[in-house]
CSV table of C-alpha atoms in Angstrom, one decimal:
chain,number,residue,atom,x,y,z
D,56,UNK,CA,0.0,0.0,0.0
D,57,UNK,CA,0.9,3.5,-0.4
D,58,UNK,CA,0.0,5.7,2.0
D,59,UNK,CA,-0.5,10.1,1.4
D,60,UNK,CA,1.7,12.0,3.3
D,61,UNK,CA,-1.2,14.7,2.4
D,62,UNK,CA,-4.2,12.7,3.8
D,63,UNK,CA,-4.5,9.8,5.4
D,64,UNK,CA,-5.8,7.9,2.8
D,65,UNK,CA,-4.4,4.8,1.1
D,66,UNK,CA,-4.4,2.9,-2.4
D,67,UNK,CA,-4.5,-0.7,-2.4
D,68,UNK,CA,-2.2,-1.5,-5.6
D,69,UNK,CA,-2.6,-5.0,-5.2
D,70,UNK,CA,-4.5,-7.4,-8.1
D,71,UNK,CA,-8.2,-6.9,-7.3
D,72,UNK,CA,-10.1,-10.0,-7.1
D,73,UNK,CA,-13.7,-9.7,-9.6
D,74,UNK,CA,-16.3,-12.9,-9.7
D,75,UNK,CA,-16.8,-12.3,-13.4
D,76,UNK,CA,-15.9,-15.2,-15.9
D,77,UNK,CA,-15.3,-15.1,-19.7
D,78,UNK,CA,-17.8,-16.9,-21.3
D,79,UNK,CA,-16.9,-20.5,-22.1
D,80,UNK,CA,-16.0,-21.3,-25.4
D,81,UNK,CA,-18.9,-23.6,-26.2
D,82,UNK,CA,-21.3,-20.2,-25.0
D,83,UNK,CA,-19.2,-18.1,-27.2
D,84,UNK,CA,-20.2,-20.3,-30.0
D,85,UNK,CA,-23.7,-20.7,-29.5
D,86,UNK,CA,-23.9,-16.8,-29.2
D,87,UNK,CA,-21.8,-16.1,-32.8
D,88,UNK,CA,-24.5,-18.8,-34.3
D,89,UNK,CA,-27.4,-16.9,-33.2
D,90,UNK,CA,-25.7,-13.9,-34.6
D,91,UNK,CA,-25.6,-15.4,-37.5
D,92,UNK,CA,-28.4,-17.0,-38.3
D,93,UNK,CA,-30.3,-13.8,-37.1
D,94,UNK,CA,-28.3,-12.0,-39.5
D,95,UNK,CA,-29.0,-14.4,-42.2
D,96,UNK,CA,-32.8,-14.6,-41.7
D,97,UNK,CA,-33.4,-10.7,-41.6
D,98,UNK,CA,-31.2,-10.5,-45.2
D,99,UNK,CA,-33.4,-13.6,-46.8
D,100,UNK,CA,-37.0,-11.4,-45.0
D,101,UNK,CA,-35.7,-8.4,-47.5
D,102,UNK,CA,-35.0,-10.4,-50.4
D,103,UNK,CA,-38.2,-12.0,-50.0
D,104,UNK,CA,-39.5,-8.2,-49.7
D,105,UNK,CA,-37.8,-7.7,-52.8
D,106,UNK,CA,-39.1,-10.3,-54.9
D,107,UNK,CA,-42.3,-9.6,-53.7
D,108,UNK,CA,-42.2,-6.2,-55.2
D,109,UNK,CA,-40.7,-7.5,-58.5
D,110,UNK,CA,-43.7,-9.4,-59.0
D,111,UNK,CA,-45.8,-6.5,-58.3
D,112,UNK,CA,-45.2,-2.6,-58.8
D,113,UNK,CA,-41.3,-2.7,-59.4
D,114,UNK,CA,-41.4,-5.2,-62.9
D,115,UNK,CA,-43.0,-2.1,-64.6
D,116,UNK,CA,-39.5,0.0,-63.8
D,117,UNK,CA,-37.3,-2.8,-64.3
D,118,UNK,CA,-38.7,-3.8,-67.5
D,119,UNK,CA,-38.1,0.0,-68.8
D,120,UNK,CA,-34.5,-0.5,-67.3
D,121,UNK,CA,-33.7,-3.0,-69.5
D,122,UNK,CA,-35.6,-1.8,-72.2
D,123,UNK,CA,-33.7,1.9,-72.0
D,124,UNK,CA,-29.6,-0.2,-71.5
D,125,UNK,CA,-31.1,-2.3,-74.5
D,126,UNK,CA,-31.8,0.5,-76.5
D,127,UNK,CA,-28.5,2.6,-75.5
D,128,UNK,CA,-25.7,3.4,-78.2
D,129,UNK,CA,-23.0,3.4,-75.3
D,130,UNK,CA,-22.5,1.9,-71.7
D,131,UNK,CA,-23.9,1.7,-68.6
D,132,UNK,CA,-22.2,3.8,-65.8
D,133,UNK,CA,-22.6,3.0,-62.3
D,134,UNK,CA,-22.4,5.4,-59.3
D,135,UNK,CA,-22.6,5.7,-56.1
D,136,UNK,CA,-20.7,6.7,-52.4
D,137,UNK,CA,-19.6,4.5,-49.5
D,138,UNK,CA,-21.5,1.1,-49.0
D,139,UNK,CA,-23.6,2.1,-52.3
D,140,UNK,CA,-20.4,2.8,-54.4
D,141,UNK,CA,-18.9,-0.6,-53.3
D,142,UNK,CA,-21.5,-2.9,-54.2
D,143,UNK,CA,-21.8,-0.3,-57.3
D,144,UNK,CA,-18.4,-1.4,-58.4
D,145,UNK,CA,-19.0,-5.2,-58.3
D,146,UNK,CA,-22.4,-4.9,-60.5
D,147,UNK,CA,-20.3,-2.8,-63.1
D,148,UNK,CA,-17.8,-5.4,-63.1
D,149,UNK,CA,-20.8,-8.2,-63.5
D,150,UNK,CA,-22.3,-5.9,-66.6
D,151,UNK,CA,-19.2,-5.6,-68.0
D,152,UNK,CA,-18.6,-9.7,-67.9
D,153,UNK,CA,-21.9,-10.8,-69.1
D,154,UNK,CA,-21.4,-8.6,-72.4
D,155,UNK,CA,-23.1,-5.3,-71.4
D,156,UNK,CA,-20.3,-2.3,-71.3
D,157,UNK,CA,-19.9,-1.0,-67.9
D,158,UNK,CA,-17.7,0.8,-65.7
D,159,UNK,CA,-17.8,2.4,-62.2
D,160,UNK,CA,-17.7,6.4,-61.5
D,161,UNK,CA,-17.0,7.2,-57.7
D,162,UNK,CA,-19.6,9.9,-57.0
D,163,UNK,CA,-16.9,11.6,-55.8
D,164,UNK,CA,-14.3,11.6,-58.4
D,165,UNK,CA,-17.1,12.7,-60.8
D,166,UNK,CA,-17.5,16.2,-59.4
D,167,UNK,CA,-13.8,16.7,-60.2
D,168,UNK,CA,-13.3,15.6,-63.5
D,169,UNK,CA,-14.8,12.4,-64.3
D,170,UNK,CA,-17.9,13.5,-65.9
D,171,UNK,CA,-16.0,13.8,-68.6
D,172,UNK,CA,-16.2,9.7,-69.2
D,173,UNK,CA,-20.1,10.0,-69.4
D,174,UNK,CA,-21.6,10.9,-73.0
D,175,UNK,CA,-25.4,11.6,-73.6
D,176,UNK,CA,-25.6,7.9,-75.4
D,177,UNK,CA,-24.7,6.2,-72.4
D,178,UNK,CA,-27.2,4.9,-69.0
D,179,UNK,CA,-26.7,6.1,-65.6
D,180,UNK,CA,-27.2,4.2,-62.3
D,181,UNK,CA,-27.1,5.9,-59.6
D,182,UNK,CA,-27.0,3.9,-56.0
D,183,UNK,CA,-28.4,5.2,-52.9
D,184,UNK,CA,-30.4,3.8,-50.3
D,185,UNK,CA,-31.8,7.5,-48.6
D,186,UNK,CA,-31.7,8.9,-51.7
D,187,UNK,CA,-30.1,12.3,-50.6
D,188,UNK,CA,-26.5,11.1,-50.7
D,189,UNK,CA,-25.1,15.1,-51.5
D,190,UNK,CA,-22.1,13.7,-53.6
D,191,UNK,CA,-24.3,12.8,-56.0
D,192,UNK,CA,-25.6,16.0,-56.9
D,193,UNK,CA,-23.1,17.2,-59.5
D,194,UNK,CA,-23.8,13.8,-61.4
D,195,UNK,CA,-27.6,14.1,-61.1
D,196,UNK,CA,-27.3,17.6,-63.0
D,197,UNK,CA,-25.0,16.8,-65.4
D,198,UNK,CA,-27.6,14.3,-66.4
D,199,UNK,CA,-30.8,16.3,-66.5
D,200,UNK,CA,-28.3,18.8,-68.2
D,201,UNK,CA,-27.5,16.1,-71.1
D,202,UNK,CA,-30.6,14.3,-71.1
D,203,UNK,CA,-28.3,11.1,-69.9
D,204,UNK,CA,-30.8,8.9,-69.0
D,205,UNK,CA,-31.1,8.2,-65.1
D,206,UNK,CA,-32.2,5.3,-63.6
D,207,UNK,CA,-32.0,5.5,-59.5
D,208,UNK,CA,-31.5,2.3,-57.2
D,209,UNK,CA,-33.0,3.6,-53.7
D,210,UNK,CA,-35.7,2.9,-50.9
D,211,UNK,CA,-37.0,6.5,-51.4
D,212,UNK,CA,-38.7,7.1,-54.6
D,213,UNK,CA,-39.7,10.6,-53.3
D,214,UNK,CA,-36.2,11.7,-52.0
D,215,UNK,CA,-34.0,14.3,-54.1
D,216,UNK,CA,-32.5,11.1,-56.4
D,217,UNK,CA,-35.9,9.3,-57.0
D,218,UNK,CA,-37.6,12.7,-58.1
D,219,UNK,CA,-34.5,13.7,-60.2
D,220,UNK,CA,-34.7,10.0,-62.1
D,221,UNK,CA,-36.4,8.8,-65.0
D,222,UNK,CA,-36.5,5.9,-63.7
D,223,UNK,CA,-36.9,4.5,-60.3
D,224,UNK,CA,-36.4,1.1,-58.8
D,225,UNK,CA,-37.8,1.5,-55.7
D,226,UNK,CA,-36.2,-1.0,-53.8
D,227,UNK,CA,-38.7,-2.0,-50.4
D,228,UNK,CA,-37.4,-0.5,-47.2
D,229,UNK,CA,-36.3,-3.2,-44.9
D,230,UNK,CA,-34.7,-3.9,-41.5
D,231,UNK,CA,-31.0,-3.9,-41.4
D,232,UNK,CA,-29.0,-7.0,-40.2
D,233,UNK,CA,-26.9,-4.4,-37.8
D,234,UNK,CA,-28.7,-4.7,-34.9
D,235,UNK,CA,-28.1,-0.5,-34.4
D,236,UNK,CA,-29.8,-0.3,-38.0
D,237,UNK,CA,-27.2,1.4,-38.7
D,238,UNK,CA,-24.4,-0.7,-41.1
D,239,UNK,CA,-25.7,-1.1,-43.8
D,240,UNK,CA,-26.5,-4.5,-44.3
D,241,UNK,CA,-30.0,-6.1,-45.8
D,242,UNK,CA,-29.8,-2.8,-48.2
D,243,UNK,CA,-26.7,-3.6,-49.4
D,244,UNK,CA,-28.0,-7.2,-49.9
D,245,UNK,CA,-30.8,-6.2,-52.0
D,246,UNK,CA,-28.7,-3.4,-54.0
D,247,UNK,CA,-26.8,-6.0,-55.1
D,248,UNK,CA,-29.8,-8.8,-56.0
D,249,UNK,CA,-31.4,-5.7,-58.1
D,250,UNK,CA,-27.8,-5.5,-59.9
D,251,UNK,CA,-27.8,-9.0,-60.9
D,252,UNK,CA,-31.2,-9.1,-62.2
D,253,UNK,CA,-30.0,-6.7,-64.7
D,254,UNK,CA,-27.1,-7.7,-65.7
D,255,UNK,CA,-29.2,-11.8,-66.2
D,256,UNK,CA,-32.0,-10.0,-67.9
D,257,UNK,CA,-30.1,-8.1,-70.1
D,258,UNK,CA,-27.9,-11.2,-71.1
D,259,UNK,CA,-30.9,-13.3,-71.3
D,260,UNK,CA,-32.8,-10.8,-73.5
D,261,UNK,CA,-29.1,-10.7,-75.9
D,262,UNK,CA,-29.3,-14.4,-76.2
D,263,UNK,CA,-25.3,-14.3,-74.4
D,264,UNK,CA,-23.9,-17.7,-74.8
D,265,UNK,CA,-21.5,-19.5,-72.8
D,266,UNK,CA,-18.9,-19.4,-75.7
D,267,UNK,CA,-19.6,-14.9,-75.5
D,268,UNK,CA,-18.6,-15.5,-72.0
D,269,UNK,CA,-15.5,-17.0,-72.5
D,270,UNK,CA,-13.8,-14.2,-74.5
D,271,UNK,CA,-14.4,-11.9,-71.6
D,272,UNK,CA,-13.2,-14.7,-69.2
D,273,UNK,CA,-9.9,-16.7,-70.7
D,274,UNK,CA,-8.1,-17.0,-67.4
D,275,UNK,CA,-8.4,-18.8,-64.4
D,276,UNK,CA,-10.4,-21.5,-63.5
D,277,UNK,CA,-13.4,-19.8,-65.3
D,278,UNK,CA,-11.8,-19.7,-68.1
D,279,UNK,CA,-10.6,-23.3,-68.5
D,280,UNK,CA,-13.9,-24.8,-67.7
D,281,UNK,CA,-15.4,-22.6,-71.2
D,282,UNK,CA,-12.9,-24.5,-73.0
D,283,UNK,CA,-14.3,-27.7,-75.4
D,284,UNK,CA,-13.1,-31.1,-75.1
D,285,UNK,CA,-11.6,-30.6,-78.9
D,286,UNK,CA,-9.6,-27.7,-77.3
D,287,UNK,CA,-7.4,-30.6,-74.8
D,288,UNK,CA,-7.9,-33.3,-76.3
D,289,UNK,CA,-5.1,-35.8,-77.6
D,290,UNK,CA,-5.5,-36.4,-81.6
D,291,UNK,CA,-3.8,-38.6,-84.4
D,292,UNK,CA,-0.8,-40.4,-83.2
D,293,UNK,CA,-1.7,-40.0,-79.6
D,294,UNK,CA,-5.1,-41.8,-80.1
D,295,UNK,CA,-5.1,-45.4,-78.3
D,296,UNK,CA,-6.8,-46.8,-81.0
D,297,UNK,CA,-6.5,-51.1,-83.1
D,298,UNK,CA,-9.3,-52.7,-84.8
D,299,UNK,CA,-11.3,-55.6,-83.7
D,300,UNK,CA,-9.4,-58.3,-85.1
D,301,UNK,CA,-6.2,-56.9,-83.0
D,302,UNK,CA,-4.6,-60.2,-81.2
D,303,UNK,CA,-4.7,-59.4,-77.5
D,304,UNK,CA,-0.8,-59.8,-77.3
D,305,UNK,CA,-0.3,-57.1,-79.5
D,306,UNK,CA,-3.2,-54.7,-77.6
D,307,UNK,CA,-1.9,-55.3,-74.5
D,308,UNK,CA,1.7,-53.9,-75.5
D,309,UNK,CA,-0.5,-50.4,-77.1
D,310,UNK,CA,-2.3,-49.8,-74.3
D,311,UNK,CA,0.9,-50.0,-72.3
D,312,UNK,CA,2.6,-47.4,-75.3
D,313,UNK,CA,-0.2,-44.9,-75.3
D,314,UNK,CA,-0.2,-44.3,-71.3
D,315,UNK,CA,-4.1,-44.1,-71.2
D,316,UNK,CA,-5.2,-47.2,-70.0
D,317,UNK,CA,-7.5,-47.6,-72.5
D,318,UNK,CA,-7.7,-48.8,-75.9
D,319,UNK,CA,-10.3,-47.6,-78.9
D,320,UNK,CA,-11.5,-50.2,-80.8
D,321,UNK,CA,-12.7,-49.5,-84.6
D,322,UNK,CA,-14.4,-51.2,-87.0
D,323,UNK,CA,-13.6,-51.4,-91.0
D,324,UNK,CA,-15.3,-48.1,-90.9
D,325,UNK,CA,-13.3,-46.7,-88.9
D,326,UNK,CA,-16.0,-46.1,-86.2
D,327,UNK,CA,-15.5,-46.7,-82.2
D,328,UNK,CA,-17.4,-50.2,-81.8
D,329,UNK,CA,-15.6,-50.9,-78.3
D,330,UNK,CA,-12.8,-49.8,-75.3
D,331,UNK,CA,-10.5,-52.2,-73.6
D,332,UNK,CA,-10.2,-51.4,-70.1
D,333,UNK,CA,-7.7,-52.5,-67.2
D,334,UNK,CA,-11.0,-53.9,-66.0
D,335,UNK,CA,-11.4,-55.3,-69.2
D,336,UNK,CA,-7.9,-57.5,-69.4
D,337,UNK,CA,-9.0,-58.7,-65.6
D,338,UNK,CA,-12.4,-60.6,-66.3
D,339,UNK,CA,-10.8,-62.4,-69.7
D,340,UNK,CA,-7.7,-63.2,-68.0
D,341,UNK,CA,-7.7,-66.9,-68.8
D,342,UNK,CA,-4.6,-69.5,-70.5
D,343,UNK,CA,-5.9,-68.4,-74.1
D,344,UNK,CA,-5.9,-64.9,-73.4
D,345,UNK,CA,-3.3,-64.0,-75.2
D,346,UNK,CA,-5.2,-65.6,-78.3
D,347,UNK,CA,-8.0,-63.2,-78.0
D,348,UNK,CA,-8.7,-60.6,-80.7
D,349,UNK,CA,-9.3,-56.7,-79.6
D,350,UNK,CA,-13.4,-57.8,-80.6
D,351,UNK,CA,-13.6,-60.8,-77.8
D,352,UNK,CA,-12.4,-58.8,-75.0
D,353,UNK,CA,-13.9,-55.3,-75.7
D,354,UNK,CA,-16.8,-53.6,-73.8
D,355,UNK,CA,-19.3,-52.7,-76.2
D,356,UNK,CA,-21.4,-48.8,-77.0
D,357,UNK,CA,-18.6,-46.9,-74.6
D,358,UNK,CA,-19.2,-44.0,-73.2
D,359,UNK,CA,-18.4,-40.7,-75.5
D,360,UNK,CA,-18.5,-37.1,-75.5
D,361,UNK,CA,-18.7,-34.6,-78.6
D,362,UNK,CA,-15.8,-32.3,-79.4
D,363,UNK,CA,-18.0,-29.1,-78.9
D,364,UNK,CA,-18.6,-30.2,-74.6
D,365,UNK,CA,-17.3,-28.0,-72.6
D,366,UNK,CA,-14.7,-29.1,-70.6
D,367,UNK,CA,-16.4,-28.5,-67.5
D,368,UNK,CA,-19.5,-31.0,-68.2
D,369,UNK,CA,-16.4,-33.6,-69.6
D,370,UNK,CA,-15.5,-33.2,-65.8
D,371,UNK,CA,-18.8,-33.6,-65.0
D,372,UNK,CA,-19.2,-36.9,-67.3
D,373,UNK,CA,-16.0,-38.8,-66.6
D,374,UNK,CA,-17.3,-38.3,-62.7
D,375,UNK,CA,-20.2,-39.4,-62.9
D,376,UNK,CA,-19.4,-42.6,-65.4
D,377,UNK,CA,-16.4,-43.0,-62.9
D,378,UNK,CA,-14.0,-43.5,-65.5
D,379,UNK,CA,-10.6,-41.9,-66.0
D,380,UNK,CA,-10.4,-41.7,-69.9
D,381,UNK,CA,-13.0,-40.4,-72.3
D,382,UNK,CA,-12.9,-40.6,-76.3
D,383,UNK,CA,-14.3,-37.7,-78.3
D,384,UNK,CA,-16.4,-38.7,-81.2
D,385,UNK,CA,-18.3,-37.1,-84.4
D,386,UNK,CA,-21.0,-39.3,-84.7
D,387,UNK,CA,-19.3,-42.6,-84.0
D,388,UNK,CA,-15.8,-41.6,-86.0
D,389,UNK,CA,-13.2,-41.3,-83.1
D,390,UNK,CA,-11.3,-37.6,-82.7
D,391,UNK,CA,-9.8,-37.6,-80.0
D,392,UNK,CA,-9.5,-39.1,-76.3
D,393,UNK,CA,-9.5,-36.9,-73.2
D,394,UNK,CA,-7.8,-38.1,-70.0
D,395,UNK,CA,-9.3,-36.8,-66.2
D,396,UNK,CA,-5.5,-35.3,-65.6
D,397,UNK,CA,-5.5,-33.6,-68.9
D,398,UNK,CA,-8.9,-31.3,-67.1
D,399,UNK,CA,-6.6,-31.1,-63.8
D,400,UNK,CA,-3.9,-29.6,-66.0
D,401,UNK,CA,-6.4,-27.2,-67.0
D,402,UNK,CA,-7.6,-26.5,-63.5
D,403,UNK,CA,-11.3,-27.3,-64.5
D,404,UNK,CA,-11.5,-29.2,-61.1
């Protein structure tokens, strides 16, 4: 203790001594999972909200939102501040993928130059929930200045934004996840549900294939699984291929050379009547083996894929048929043969 010389009273420096306990780690769990799932459940009421409204008052907007991008000589620019700007970034970048151009201006940014990247043939979005966000002002003028068409993405159809629009998706106002109401949360949820349904109904409505999406998407994963099977496969010498009168001495040593474990078996017409397999060479394993023909041993109607599959479904395919090798076929002509660590090369898995 250390006792004033000034009064006479004394501090105990010693480690007080408190009856509180941190919460075990199984509580800790079980609170964190009702966070969650409370979380969770107020984000799938507002989407329910939402589609409600989609399948009432809000389809007439939306439908004139895809109608006016449709109709649009130039690209759709996105905008927004904070939360709004953020998830306005990520449905640019899903526009821009799915073959509608796009690009994000920081409502911000805009008032200092970047208005200058907006034209009168291009479609505004503008993002925000109260609809009074002030950075946005500059943008909304320069719009009704240009006759830029507008369309607004906010709970408040009657705020400054929603009157300033031509068109307003009026998204339902619903409770936030945060229990405060304050993060933005649900709202952010739903922003980004409206930006998806554009950016499917506008690819839906261009007829957008999976082979468009592929040349905005040749890297990665993503890209690999667009490719076809006649993209990877093996071809002409490499093909594991003998015809049905092949003695089994002399199939046994090709399947060996070609390295897929399998062996194609054609006809006179040249067409893929069979497969040896190493299950194949098991159940005909007997003294005259040897003096089998390719035809006797073969597994007839094998499993094939055309060269136009995407590589992804092959994957698909060869898991499902749980088989490691695959041949590619027009019609019943053989083309190719594609093995399951030529699509792990590829990183379709």
């Amino acid at each position: 203790m250390i006792r004033s010389e000034a009064t006479s009273v004394t501090v105990d420096t010693s480690p007080q001594q408190t009856s509180a306990r941190p919460a075990s780690p199984a509580g800790g769990v079980a609170l964190a999972q009702a966070s969650a799932l409370r979380t969770i459940e107020t984000e799938i009421a507002g989407m329910q909200a939402l589609r409600d409204a989609l399948a009432n008052g809000l389809s007439e907007p939306f439908g004139r939102t895809i109608e006016t991008i449709s109709q649009a000589r130039g690209r759709v620019i996105i905008t927004g501040i904070g939360k709004s700007g953020h998830v306005g970034a990520k449905i640019a970048a899903t526009l821009a993928s799915t073959g509608t151009p796009s690009f994000f201006v920081h409502a911000t940014e805009a008032s200092h130059g970047d208005l200058g990247m907006i034209t009168d043939e291009d479609v505004v979005i503008a993002l925000s929930w109260s609809g009074e966000t002030q950075e946005l002002a500059a943008t909304l003028a320069y719009t009704r200045r240009f006759k830029v068409p507008l369309v607004a993405i906010t709970s408040r159809s009657e705020s400054a934004l929603g009157k300033a629009a031509d068109i307003v998706l009026a998204l339902p106002r619903v409770e936030e996840a945060c229990p405060h109401g304050l993060a933005p949360t649900t709202s952010t949820v739903l922003q980004m549900a409206m930006g998806d349904a554009i950016a499917i109904a506008l690819l839906e409505s261009r007829g957008f294939t999976a082979q468009d999406f592929k040349v905005y998407h040749p890297g990665g994963r993503l890209g690999a699984s667009l490719l076809h099977a006649r993209d990877i496969m093996h071809r002409d010498e490499r093909l594991p291929l003998a015809h049905t009168g092949m003695a089994m001495s002399d199939a046994i040593v090709l399947i060996s050379q070609k390295g897929f474990g399998v062996l194609g078996i054609v006809d006179e017409a040249g067409e893929l009547v069979g497969v040896i397999t190493d299950g194949d060479l098991r159940r005909h394993l007997s003294p005259d083996f040897l003096d089998k023909t390719a035809a006797d041993v073969m597994t007839r109607a094998p499993k094939t894929i055309p060269p136009d599959m995407l590589v992804a479904s092959a994957m698909e395919f060869i898991n499902s048929a749980s088989i490691t090798s695959v041949f590619v076929v027009d019609g019943r002509k053989p083309l190719g043969i594609i093995h399951l660590h030529d699509l792990l090369r590829h990183g379709v898995a």
